[in-house]
PDB file of C-alpha atoms in Angstrom:
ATOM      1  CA  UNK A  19      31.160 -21.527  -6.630  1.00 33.00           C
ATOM      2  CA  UNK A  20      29.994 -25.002  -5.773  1.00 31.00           C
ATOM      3  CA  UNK A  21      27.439 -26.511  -7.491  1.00 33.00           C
ATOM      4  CA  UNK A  22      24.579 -28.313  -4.943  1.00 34.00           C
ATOM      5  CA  UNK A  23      22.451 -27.864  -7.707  1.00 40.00           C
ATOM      6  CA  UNK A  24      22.018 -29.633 -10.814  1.00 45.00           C
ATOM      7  CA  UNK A  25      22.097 -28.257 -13.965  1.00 46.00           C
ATOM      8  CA  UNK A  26      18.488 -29.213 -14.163  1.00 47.00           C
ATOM      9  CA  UNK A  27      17.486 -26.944 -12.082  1.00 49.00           C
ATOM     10  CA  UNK A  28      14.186 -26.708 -10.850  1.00 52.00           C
ATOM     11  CA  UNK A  29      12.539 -23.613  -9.197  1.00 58.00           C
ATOM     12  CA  UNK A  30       9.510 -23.546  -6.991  1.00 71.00           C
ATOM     13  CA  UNK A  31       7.224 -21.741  -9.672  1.00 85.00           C
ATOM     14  CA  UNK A  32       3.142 -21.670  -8.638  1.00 87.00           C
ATOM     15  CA  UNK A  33       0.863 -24.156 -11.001  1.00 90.00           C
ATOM     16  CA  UNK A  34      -1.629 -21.010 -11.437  1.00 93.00           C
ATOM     17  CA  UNK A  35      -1.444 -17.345 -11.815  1.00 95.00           C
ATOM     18  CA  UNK A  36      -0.951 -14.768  -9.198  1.00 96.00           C
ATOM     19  CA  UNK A  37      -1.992 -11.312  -9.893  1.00 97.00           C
ATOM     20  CA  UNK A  38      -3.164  -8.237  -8.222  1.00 97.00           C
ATOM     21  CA  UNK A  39      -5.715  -6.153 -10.247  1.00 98.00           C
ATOM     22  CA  UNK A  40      -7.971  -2.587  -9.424  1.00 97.00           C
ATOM     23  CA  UNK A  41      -9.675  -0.945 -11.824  1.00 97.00           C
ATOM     24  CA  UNK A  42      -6.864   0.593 -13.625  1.00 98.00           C
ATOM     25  CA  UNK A  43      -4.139  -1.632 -12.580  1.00 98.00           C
ATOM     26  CA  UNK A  44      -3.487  -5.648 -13.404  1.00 98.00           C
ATOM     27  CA  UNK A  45      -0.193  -6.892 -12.871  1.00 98.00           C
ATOM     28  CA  UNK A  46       0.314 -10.603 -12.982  1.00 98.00           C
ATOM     29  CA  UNK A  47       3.051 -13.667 -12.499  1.00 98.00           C
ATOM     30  CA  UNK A  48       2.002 -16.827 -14.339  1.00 97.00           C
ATOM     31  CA  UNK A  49       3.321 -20.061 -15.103  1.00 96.00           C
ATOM     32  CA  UNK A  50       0.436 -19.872 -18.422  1.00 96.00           C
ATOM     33  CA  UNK A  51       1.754 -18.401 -21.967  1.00 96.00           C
ATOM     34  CA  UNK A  52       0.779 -14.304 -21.714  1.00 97.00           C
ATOM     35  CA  UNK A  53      -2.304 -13.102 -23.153  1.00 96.00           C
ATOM     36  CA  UNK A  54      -1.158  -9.898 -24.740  1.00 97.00           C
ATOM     37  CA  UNK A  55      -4.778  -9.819 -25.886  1.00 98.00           C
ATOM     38  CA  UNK A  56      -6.331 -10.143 -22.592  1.00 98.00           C
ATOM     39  CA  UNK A  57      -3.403  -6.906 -22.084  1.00 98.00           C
ATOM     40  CA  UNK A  58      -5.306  -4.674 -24.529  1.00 98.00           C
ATOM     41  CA  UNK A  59      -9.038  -5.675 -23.935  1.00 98.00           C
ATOM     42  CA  UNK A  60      -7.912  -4.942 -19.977  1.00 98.00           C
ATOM     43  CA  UNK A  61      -6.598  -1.415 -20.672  1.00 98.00           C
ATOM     44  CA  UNK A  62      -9.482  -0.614 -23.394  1.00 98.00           C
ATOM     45  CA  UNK A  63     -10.774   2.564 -22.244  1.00 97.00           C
ATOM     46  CA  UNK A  64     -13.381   5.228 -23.575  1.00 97.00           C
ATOM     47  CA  UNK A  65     -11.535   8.120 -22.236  1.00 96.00           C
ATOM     48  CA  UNK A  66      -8.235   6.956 -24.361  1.00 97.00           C
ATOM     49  CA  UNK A  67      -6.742   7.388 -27.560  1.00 97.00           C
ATOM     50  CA  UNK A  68      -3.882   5.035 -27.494  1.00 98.00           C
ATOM     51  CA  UNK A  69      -2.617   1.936 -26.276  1.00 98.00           C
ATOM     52  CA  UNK A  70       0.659   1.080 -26.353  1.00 98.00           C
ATOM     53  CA  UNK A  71       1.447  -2.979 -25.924  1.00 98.00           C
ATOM     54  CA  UNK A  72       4.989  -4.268 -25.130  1.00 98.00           C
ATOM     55  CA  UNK A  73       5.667  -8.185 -25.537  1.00 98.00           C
ATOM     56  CA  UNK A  74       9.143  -9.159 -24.970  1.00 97.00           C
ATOM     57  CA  UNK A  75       9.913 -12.275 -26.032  1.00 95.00           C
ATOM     58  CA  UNK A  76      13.039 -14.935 -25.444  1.00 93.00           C
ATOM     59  CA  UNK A  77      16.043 -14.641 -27.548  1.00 90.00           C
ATOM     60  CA  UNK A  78      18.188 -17.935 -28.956  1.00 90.00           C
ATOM     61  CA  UNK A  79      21.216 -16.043 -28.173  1.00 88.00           C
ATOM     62  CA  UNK A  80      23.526 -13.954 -25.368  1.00 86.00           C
ATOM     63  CA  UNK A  81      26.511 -12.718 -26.351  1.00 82.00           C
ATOM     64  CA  UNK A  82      26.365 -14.753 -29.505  1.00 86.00           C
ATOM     65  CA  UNK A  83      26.501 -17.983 -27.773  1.00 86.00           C
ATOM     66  CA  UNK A  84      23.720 -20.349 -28.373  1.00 91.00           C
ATOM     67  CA  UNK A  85      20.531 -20.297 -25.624  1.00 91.00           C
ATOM     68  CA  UNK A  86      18.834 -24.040 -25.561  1.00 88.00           C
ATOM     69  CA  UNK A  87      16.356 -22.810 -22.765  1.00 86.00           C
ATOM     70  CA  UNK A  88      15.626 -20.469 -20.589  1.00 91.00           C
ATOM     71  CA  UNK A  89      13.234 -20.472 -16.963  1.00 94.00           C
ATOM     72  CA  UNK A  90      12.014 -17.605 -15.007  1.00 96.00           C
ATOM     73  CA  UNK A  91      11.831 -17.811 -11.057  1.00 96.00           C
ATOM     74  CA  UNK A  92      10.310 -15.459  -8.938  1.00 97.00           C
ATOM     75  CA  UNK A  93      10.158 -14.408  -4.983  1.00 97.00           C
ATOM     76  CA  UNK A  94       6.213 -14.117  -6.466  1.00 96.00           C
ATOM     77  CA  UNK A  95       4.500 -12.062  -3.563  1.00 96.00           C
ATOM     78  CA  UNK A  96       7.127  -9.367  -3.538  1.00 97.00           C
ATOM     79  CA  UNK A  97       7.321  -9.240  -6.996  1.00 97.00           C
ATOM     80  CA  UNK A  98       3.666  -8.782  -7.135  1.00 97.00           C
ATOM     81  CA  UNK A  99       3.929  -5.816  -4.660  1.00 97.00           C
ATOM     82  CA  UNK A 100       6.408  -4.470  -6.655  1.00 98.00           C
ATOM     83  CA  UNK A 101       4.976  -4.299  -9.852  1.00 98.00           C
ATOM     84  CA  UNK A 102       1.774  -3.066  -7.977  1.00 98.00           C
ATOM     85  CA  UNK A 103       4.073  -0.549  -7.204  1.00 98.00           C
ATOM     86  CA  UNK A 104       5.854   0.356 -10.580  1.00 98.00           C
ATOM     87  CA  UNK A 105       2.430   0.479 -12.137  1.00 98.00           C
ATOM     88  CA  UNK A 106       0.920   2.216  -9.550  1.00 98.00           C
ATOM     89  CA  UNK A 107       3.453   5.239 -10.061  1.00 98.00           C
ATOM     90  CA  UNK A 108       3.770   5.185 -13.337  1.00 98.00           C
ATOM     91  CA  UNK A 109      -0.056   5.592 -14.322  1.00 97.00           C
ATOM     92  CA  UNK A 110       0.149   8.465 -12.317  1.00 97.00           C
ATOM     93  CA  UNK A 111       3.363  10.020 -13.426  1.00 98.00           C
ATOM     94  CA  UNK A 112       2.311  10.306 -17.057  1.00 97.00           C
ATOM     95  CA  UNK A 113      -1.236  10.391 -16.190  1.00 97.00           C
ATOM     96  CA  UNK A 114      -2.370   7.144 -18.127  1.00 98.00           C
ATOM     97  CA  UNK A 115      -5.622   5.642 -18.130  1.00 98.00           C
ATOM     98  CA  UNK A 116      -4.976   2.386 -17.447  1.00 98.00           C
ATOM     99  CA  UNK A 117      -2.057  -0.501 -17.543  1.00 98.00           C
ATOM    100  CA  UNK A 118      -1.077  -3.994 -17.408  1.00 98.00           C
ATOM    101  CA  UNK A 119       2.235  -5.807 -17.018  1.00 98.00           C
ATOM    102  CA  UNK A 120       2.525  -9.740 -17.211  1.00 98.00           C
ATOM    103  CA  UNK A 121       5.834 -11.565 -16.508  1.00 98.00           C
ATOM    104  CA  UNK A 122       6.002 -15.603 -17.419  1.00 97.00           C
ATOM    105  CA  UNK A 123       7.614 -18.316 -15.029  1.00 97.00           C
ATOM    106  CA  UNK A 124       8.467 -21.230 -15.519  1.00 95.00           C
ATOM    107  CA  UNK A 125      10.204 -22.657 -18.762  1.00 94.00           C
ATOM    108  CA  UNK A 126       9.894 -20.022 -21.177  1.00 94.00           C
ATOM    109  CA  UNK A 127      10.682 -21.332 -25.019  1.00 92.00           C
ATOM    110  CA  UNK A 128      13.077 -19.666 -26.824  1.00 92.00           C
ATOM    111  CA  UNK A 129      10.703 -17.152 -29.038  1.00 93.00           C
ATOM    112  CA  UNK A 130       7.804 -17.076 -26.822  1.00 95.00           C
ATOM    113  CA  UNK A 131       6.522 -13.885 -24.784  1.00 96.00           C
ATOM    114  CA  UNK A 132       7.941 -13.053 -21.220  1.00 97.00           C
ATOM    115  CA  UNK A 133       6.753 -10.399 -20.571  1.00 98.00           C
ATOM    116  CA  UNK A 134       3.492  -8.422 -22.078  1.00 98.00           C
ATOM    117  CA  UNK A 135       3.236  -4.768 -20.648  1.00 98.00           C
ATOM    118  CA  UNK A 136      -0.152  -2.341 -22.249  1.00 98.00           C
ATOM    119  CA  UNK A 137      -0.448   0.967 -21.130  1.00 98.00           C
ATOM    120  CA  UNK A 138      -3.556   3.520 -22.610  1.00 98.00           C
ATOM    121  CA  UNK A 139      -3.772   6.968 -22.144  1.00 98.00           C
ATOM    122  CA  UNK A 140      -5.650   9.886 -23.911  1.00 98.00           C
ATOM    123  CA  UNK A 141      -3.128  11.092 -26.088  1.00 96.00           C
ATOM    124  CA  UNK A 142      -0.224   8.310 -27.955  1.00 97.00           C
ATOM    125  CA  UNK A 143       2.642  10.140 -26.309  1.00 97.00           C
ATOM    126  CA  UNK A 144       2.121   9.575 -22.689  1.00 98.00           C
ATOM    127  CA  UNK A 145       0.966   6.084 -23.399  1.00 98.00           C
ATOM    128  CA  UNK A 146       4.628   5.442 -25.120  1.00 98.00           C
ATOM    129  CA  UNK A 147       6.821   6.734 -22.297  1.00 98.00           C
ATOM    130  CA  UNK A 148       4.761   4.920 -19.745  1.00 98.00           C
ATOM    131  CA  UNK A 149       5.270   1.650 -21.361  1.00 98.00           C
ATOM    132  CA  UNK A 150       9.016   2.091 -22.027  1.00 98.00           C
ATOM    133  CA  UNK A 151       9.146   2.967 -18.112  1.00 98.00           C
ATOM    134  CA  UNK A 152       6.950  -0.069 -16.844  1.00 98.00           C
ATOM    135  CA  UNK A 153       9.330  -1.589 -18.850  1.00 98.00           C
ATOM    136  CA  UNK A 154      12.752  -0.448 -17.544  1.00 97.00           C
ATOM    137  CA  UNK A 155      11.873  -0.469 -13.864  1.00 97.00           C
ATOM    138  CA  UNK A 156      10.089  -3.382 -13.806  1.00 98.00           C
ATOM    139  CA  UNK A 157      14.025  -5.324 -15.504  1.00 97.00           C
ATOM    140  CA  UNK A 158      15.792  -2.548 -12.936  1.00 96.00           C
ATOM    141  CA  UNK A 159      13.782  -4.255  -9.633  1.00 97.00           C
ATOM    142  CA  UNK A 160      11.138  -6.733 -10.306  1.00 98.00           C
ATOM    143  CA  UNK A 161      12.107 -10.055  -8.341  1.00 98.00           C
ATOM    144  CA  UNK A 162      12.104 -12.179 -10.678  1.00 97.00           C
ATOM    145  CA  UNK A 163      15.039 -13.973 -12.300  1.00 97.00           C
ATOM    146  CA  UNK A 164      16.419 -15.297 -15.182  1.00 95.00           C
ATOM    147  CA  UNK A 165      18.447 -19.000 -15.854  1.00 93.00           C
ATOM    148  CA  UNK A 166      19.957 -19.290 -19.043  1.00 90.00           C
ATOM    149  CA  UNK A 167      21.139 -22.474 -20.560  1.00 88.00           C
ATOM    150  CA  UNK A 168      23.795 -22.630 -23.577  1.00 88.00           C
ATOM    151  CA  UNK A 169      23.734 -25.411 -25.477  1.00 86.00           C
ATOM    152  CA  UNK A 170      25.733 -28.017 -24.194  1.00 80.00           C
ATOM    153  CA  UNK A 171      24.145 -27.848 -20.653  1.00 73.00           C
ATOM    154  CA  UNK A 172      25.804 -25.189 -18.988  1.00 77.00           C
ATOM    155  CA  UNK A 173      23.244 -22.811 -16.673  1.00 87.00           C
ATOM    156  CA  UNK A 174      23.711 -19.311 -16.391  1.00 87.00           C
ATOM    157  CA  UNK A 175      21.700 -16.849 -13.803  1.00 91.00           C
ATOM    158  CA  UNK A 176      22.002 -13.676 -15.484  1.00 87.00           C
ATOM    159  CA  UNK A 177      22.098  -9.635 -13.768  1.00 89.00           C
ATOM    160  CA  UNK A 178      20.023  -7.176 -15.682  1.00 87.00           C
ATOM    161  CA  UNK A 179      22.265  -4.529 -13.707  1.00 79.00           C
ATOM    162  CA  UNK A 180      25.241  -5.355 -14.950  1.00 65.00           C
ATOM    163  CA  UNK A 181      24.554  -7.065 -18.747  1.00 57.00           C
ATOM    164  CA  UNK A 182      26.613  -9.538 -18.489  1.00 56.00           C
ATOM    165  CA  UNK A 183      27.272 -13.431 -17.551  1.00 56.00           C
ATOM    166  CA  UNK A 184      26.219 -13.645 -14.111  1.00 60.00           C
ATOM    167  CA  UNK A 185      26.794 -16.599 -12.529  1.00 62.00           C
ATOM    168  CA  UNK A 186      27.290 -19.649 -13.991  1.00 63.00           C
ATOM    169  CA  UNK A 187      25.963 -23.342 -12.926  1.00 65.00           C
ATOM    170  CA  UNK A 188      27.852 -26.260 -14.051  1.00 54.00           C
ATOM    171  CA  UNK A 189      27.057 -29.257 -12.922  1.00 48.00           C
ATOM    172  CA  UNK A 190      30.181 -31.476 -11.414  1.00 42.00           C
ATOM    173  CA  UNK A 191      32.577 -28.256 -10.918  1.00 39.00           C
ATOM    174  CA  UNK A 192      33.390 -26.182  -7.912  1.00 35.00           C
ATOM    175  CA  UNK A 193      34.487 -22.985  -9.330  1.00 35.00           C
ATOM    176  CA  UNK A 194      32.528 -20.804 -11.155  1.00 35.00           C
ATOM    177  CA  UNK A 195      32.444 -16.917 -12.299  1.00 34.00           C
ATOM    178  CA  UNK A 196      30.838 -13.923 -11.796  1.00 33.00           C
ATOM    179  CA  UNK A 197      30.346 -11.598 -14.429  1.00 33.00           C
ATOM    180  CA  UNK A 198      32.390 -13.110 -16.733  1.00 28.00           C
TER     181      UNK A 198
ATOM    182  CA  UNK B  20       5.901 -18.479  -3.121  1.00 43.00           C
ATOM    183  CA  UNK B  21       3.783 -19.206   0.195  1.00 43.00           C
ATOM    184  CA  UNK B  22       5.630 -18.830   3.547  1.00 48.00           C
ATOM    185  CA  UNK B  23       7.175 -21.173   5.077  1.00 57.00           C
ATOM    186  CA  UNK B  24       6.176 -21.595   8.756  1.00 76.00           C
ATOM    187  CA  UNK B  25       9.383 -22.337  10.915  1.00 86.00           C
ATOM    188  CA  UNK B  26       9.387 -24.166  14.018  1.00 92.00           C
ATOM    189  CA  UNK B  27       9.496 -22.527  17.605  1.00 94.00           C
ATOM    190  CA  UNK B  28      12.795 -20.261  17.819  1.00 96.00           C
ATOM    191  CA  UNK B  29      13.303 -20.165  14.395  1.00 97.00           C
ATOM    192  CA  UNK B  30      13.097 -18.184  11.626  1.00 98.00           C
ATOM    193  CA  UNK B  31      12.738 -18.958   7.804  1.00 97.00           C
ATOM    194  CA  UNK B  32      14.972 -18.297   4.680  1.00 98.00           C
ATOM    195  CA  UNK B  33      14.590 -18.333   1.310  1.00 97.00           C
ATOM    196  CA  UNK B  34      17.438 -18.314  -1.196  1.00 97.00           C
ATOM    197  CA  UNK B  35      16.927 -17.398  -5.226  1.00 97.00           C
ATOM    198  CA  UNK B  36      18.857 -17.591  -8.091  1.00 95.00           C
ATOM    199  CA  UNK B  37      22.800 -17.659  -7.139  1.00 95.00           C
ATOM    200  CA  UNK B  38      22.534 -18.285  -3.164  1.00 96.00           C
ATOM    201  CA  UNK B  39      19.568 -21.166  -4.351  1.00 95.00           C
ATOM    202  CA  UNK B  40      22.437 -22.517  -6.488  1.00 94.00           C
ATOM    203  CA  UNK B  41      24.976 -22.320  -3.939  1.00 95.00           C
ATOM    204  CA  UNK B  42      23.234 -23.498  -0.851  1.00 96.00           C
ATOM    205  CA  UNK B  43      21.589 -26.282  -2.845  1.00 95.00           C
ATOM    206  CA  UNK B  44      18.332 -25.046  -1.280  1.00 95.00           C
ATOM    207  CA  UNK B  45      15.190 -23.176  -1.889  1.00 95.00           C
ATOM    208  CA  UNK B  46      14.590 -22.603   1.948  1.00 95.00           C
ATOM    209  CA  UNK B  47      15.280 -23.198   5.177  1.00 96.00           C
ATOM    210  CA  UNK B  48      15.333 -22.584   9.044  1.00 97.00           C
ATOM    211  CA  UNK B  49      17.743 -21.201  10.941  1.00 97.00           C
ATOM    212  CA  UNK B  50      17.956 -20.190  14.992  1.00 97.00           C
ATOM    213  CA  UNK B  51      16.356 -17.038  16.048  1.00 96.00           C
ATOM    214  CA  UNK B  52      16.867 -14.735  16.909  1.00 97.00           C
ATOM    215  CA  UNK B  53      19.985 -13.384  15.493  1.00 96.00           C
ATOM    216  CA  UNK B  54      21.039  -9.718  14.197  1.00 94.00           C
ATOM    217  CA  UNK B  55      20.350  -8.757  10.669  1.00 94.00           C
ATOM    218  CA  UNK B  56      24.099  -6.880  10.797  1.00 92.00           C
ATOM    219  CA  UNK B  57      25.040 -10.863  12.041  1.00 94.00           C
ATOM    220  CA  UNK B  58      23.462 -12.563   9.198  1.00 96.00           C
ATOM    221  CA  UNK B  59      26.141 -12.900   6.651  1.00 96.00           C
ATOM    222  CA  UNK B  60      28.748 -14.134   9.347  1.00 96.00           C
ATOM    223  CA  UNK B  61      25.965 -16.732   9.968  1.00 97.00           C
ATOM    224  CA  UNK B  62      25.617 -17.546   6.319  1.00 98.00           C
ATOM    225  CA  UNK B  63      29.395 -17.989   6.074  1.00 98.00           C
ATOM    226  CA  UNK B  64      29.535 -20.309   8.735  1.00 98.00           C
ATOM    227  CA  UNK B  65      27.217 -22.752   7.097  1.00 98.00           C
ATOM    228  CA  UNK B  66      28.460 -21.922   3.543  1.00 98.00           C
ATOM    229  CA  UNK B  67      32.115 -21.308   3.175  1.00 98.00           C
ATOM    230  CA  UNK B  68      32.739 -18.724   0.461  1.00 97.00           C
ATOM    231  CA  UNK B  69      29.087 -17.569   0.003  1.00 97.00           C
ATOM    232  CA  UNK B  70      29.583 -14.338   1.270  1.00 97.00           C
ATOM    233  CA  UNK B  71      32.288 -13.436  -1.389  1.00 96.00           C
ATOM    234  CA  UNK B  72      30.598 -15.296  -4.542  1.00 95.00           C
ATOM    235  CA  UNK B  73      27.082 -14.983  -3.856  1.00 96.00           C
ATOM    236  CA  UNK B  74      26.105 -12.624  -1.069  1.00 96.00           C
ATOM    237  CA  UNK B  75      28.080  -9.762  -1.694  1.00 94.00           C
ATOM    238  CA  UNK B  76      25.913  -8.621  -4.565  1.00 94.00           C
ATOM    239  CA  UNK B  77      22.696  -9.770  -2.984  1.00 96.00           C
ATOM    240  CA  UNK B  78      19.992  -7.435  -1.655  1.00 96.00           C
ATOM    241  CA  UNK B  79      17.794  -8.932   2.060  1.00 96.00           C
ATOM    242  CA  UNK B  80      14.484  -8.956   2.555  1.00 97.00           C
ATOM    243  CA  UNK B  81      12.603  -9.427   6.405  1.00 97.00           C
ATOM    244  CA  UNK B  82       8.759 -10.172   5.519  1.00 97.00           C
ATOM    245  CA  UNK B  83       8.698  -9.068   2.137  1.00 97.00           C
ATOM    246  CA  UNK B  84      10.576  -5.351   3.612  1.00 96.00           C
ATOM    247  CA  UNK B  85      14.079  -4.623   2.584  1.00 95.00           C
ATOM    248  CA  UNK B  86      16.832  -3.961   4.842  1.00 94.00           C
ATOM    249  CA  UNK B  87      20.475  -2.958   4.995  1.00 88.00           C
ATOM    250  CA  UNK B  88      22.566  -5.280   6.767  1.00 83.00           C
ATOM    251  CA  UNK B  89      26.028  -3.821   5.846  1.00 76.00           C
ATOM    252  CA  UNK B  90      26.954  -0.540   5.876  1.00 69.00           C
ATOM    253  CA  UNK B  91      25.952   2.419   8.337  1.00 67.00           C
ATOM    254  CA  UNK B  92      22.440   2.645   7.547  1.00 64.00           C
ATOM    255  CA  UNK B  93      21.166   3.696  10.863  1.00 65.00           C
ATOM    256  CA  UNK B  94      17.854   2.330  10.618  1.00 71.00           C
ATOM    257  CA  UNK B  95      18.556  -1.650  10.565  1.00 77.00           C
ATOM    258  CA  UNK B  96      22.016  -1.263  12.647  1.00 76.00           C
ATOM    259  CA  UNK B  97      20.183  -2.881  15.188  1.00 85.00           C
ATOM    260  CA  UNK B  98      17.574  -4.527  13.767  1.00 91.00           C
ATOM    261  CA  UNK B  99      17.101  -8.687  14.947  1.00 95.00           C
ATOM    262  CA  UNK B 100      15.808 -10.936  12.919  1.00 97.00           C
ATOM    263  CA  UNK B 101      13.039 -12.629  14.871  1.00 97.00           C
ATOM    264  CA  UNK B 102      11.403 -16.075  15.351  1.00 97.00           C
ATOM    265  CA  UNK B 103       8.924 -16.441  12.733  1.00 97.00           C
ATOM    266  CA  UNK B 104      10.171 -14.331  10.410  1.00 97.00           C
ATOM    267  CA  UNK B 105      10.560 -14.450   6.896  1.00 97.00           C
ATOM    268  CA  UNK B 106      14.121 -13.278   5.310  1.00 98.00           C
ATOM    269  CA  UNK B 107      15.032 -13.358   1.707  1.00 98.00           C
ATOM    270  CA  UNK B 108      18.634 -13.320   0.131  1.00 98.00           C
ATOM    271  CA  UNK B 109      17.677 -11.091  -3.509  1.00 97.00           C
ATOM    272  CA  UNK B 110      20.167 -11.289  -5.945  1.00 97.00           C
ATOM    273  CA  UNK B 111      20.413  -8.935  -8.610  1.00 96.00           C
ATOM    274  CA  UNK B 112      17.329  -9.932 -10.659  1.00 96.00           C
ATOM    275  CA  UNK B 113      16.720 -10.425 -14.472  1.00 95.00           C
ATOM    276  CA  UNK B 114      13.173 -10.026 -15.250  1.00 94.00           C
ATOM    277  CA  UNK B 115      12.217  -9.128 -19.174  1.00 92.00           C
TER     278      UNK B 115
END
């Protein structure tokens, strides 16, 4: 594919968070490092017995090859109404109290948190099938994507659909390869 | 991402991920209107092999509202994309 952009790519990512909260629902995009804390205190509930928390962080490696770096961009107001949705659904599904899921953009070091999901419900099992869920649909549709770069300055936009490559930036070249 | 107002008898696009990298742009604005089943031709026209490499996998979005724009959904056979509007090429995403 040809390669307009530079390896340096640089997405349009807001300077301050965007969330959408009720009283039982927060979900959030943010160019800030997540608050897993903030997570639990949000959730917190007297009618609960559990809390499950979630904090997925940024591996150094994809298929054994070195990650340098690694930026999260985002299409942020319908991935806002989407994760409304997902958490929405899922609170009532497994009949949770309350729940949270934060998603980083922007650079995100290699080791630090992209994503912090807390769910609470009255009883531990509902609160751990919730959060596994947020998780999984929120990778499955949230629109918000990943670049990967390798050391050595290649860029890679990776699929969650399809685990592997995706497509691959390289500055200077006109071919490139999809799901390599 | 706040939208992007477009100038008379156009609409707005917004690419992400893959079609950002291979149209070298964020956004633009293209003529309206235009047919949503017509969009891909359109896309091809101004980017030579994006259909194959890029669009193929990509979902499309008219203000924030998915739509099928191949295929024989019967719903968005006819739909037109409108001056004003906002349309989004989604590639498969990567959140997590």
């Amino acid at each position: 594919m040809s390669t307009t952009e530079p390896s340096t790519y640089t997405p349009d990512i807001p300077s301050d968070p965007i969330t959408k909260t009720t009283d039982t629902v927060h979900v959030e995009l943010t160019p800030h490092a997540l608050d897993s804390l903030a997570a639990t205190k949000f959730v917190r509930s007297p009618s609960a017995g559990a809390t499950v928390l979630f904090i997925g962080t940024t591996r150094n490696s994809f298929a054994n090859l070195p990650v340098s770096s690694l930026s999260y961009t985002s299409y942020a107001p319908l991935a806002l109404s989407t994760l409304s949705q997902i958490a929405t659904t899922i609170l009532a599904k497994h009949e949770c109290e309350k729940i949270w899921i934060s998603h980083k953009l922007g650079e995100c070091p290699i080791g630090e948190e992209s994503i912090v999901i807390a769910v609470s419900s009255k009883h531990r099992q509902a609160a751990w099938r919730a959060g596994e869920e947020a998780l999984e649909e929120t990778k499955r549709r949230a629109e918000i994507w990943k670049l990967e770069r390798f050391e050595g300055g290649e860029g890679v936009w990776r699929a969650n659909r399809d685990g592997v490559m995706g497509v691959k930036i390289e500055e200077g070249k006109e071919e490139g390869t999809r799901g390599r | 991402m706040a939208s992007k107002k477009s100038p008379s008898g156009h609409f707005s696009i917004l690419y992400f991920a893959a079609a950002s990298t291979f149209t070298g742009k964020a956004t633009e604005h293209l003529p309206a209107p235009v047919k949503a089943s017509e969009l891909f031709a359109r896309l091809e026209e101004r980017y030579a092999g994006i259909k194959e490499k890029v669009l193929s996998s990509c979902a499309v979005t008219v203000n924030l509202e998915y739509i099928d724009v191949e295929g024989d959904e019967v719903a968005d056979l006819d739909r037109v994309i409108e001056e004003g509007d906002e349309v989004a090429i989604i590639p498969p995403v990567s959140s997590g």
